[in-house]
CSV table of C-alpha atoms in Angstrom, one decimal:
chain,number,residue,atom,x,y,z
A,544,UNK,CA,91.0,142.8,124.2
A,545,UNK,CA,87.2,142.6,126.1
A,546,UNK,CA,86.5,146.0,124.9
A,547,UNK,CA,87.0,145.2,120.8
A,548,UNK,CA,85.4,141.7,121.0
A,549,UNK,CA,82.4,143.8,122.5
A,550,UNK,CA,82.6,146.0,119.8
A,551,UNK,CA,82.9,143.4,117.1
A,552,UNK,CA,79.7,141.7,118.6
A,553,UNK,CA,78.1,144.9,118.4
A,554,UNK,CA,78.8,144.7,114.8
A,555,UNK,CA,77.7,143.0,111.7
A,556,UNK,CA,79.1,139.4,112.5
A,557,UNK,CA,80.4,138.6,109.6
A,558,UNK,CA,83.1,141.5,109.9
A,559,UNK,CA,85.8,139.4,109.5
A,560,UNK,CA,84.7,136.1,107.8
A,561,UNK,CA,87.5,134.0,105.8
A,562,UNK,CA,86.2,134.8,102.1
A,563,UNK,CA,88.5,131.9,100.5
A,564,UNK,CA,88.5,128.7,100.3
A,565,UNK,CA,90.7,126.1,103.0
A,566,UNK,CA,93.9,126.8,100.9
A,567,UNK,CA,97.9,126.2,102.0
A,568,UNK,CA,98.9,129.5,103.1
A,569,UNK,CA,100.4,131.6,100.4
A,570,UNK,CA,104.1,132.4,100.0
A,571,UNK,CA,106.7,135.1,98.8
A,572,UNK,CA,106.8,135.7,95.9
A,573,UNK,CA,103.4,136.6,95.7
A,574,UNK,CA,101.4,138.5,94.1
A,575,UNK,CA,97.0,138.8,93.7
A,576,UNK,CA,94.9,141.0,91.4
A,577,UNK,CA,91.2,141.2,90.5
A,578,UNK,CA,88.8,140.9,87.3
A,579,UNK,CA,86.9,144.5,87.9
A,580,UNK,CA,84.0,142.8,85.9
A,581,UNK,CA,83.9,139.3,87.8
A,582,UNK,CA,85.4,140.0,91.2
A,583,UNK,CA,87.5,136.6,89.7
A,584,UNK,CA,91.1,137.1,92.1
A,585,UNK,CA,94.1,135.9,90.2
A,586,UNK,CA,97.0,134.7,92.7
A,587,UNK,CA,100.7,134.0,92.0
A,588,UNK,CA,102.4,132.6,95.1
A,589,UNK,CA,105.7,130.7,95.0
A,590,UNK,CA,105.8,129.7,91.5
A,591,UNK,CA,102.1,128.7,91.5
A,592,UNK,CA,99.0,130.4,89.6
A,593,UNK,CA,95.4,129.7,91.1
A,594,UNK,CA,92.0,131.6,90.3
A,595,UNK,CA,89.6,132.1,92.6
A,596,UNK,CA,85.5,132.7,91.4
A,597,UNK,CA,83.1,134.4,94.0
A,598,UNK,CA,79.5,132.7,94.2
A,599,UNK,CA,76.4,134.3,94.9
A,600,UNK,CA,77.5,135.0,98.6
A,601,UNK,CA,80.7,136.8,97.8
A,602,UNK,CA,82.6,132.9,99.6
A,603,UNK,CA,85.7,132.3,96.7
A,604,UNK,CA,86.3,129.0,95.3
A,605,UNK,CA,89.8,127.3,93.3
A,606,UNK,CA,88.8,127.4,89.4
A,607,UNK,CA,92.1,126.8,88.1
A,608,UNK,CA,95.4,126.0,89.6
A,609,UNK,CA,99.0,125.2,87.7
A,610,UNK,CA,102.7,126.0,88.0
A,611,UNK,CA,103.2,125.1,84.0
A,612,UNK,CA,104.5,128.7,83.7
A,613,UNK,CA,105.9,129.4,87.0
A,614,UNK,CA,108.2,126.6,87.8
A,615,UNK,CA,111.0,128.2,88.1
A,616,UNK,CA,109.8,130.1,91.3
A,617,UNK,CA,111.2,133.8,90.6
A,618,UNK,CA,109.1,136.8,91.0
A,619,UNK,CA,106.4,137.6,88.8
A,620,UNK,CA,103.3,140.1,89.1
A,621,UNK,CA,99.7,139.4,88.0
A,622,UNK,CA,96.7,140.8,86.5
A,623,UNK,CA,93.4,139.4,85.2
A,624,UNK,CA,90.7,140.6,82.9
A,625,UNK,CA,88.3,138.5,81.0
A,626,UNK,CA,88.9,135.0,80.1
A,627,UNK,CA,93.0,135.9,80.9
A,628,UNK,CA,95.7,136.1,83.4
A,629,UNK,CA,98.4,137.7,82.7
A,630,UNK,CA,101.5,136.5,84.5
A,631,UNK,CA,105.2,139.0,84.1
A,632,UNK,CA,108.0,137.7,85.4
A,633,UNK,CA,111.4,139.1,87.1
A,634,UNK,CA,113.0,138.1,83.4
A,635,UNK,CA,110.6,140.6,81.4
A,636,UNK,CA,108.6,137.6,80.1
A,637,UNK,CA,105.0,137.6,80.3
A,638,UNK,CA,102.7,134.5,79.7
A,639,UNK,CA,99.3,135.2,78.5
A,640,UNK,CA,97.2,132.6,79.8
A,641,UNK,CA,93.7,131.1,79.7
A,642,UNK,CA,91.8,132.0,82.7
A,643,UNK,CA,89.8,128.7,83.1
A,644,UNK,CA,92.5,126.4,82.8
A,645,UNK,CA,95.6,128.2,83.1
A,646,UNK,CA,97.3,126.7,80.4
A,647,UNK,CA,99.8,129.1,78.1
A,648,UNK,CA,98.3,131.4,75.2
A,649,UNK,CA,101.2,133.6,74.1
A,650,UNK,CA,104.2,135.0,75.1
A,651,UNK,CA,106.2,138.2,75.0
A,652,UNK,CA,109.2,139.5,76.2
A,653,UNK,CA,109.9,142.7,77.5
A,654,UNK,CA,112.1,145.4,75.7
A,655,UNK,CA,115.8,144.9,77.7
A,656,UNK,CA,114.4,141.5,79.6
A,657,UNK,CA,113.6,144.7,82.3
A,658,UNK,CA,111.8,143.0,85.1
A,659,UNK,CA,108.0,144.5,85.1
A,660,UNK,CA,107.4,147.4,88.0
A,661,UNK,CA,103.5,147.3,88.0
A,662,UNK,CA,100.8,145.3,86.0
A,663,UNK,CA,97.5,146.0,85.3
A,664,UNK,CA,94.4,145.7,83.3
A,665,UNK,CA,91.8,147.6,82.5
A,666,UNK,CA,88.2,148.1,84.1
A,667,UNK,CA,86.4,147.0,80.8
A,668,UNK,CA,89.1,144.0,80.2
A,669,UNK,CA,90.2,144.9,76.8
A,670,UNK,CA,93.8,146.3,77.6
A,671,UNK,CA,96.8,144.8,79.6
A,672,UNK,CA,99.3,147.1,80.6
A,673,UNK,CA,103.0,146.2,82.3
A,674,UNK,CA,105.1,148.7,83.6
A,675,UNK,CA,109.1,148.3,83.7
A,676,UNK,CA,111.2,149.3,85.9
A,677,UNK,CA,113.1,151.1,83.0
A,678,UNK,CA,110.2,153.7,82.5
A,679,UNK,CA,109.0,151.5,79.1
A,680,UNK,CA,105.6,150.2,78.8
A,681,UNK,CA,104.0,147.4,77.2
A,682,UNK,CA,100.1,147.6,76.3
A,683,UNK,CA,98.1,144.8,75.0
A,684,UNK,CA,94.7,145.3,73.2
A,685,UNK,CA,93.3,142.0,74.1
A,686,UNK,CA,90.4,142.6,71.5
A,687,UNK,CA,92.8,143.1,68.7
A,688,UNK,CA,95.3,140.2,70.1
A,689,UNK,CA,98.3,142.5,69.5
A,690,UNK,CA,100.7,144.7,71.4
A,691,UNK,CA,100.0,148.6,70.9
A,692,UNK,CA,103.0,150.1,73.0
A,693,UNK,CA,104.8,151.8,69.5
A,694,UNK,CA,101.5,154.2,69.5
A,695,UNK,CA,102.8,155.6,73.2
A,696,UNK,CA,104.5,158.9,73.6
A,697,UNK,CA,107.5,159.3,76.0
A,698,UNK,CA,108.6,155.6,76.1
A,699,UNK,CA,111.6,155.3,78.7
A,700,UNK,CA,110.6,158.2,80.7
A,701,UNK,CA,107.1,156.2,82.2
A,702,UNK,CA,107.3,156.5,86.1
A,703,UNK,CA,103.2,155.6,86.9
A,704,UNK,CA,100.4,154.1,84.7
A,705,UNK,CA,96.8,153.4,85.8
A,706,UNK,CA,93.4,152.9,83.6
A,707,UNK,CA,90.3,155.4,84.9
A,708,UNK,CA,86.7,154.1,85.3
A,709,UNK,CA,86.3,154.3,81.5
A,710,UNK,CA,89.3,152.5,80.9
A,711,UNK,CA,91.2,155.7,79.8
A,712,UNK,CA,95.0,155.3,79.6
A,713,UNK,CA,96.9,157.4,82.3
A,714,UNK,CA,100.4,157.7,81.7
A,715,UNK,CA,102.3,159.9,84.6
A,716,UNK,CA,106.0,160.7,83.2
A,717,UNK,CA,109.5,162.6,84.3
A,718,UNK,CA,108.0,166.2,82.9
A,719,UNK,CA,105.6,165.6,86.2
A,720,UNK,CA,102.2,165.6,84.0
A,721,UNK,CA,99.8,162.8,83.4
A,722,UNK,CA,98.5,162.4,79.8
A,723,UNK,CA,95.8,160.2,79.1
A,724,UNK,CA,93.9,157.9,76.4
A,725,UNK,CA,91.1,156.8,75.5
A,726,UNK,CA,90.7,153.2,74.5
């Protein structure tokens, strides 16, 4: 233990400063994502939202905190982009909501009530994308305000989906290829 505190002092000191604010610990379910343009960190933890800001030295501070959508403490996965956070839950719904004060902006519902396998948004904001566990996906054009997931190809048969730097679409699927598209 002598020989990595040395090393740490060696080092910049503050390797390993606490970046958040003094906040209760956070607790399953949980789940945290980042706004790519903002750094912003969206966290879901036991039924509660909260949204953390960086400042000028990179230190995070509470923005917004509720549990208006989340009261019922099941699982849920989060992602924000822009002014909003997208919150799906175990049930397939998902809760669009304001970024700055958390409260509800719309409301969808999965295809099946499938529970949602991976949510994301993209690196310029403008799309939301959730994943379900039965190979479907959902994609919201934020810009537009509506859902564009009729327009995608090989619905049901979705096992991966990411966005690229330029916010391209990538869709991997069973025939083991990755397609993608541009916003």
């Amino acid at each position: 233990a002598d020989r990595l505190s040395g090393l740490l002092r060696m080092g910049n000191r503050d390797a390993f400063r606490e970046l958040r604010p003094d906040l209760p610990p956070w607790k399953p379910p949980f789940d945290v994502a980042m706004d790519h343009a903002s750094g912003a960190l969206a966290v879901y933890s036991d039924g509660n939202v909260i949204v953390l800001e960086p400042d000028a030295e990179g230190l995070y501070h509470l923005t917004a905190e509720g549990s208006a959508v989340a009261e019922d403490d099941q699982p849920a996965l989060i992602a924000v982009a822009g002014e909003r956070v997208l919150l799906a839950k175990e049930s397939g719904e998902i809760a669009l909501l304001d970024r700055a004060t958390l409260d509800e902006q719309e409301r969808h519902q999965l295809a099946g009530d499938q529970p949602p396998k991976r949510v994301i948004a993209s690196p310029d904001g403008r799309f939301f994308a959730v994943l379900a566990h039965d190979g479907r996906l959902w994609l919201y054009d934020r810009e537009r305000g509506t859902d564009v997931s009729a327009s995608l190809p090989r619905q049901g048969d979705i096992l991966a989906v990411a966005f690229d730097d330029e916010s391209n679409l990538l869709i991997a699927d069973r025939t083991t290829r990755v397609r993608a598209f541009p916003p």
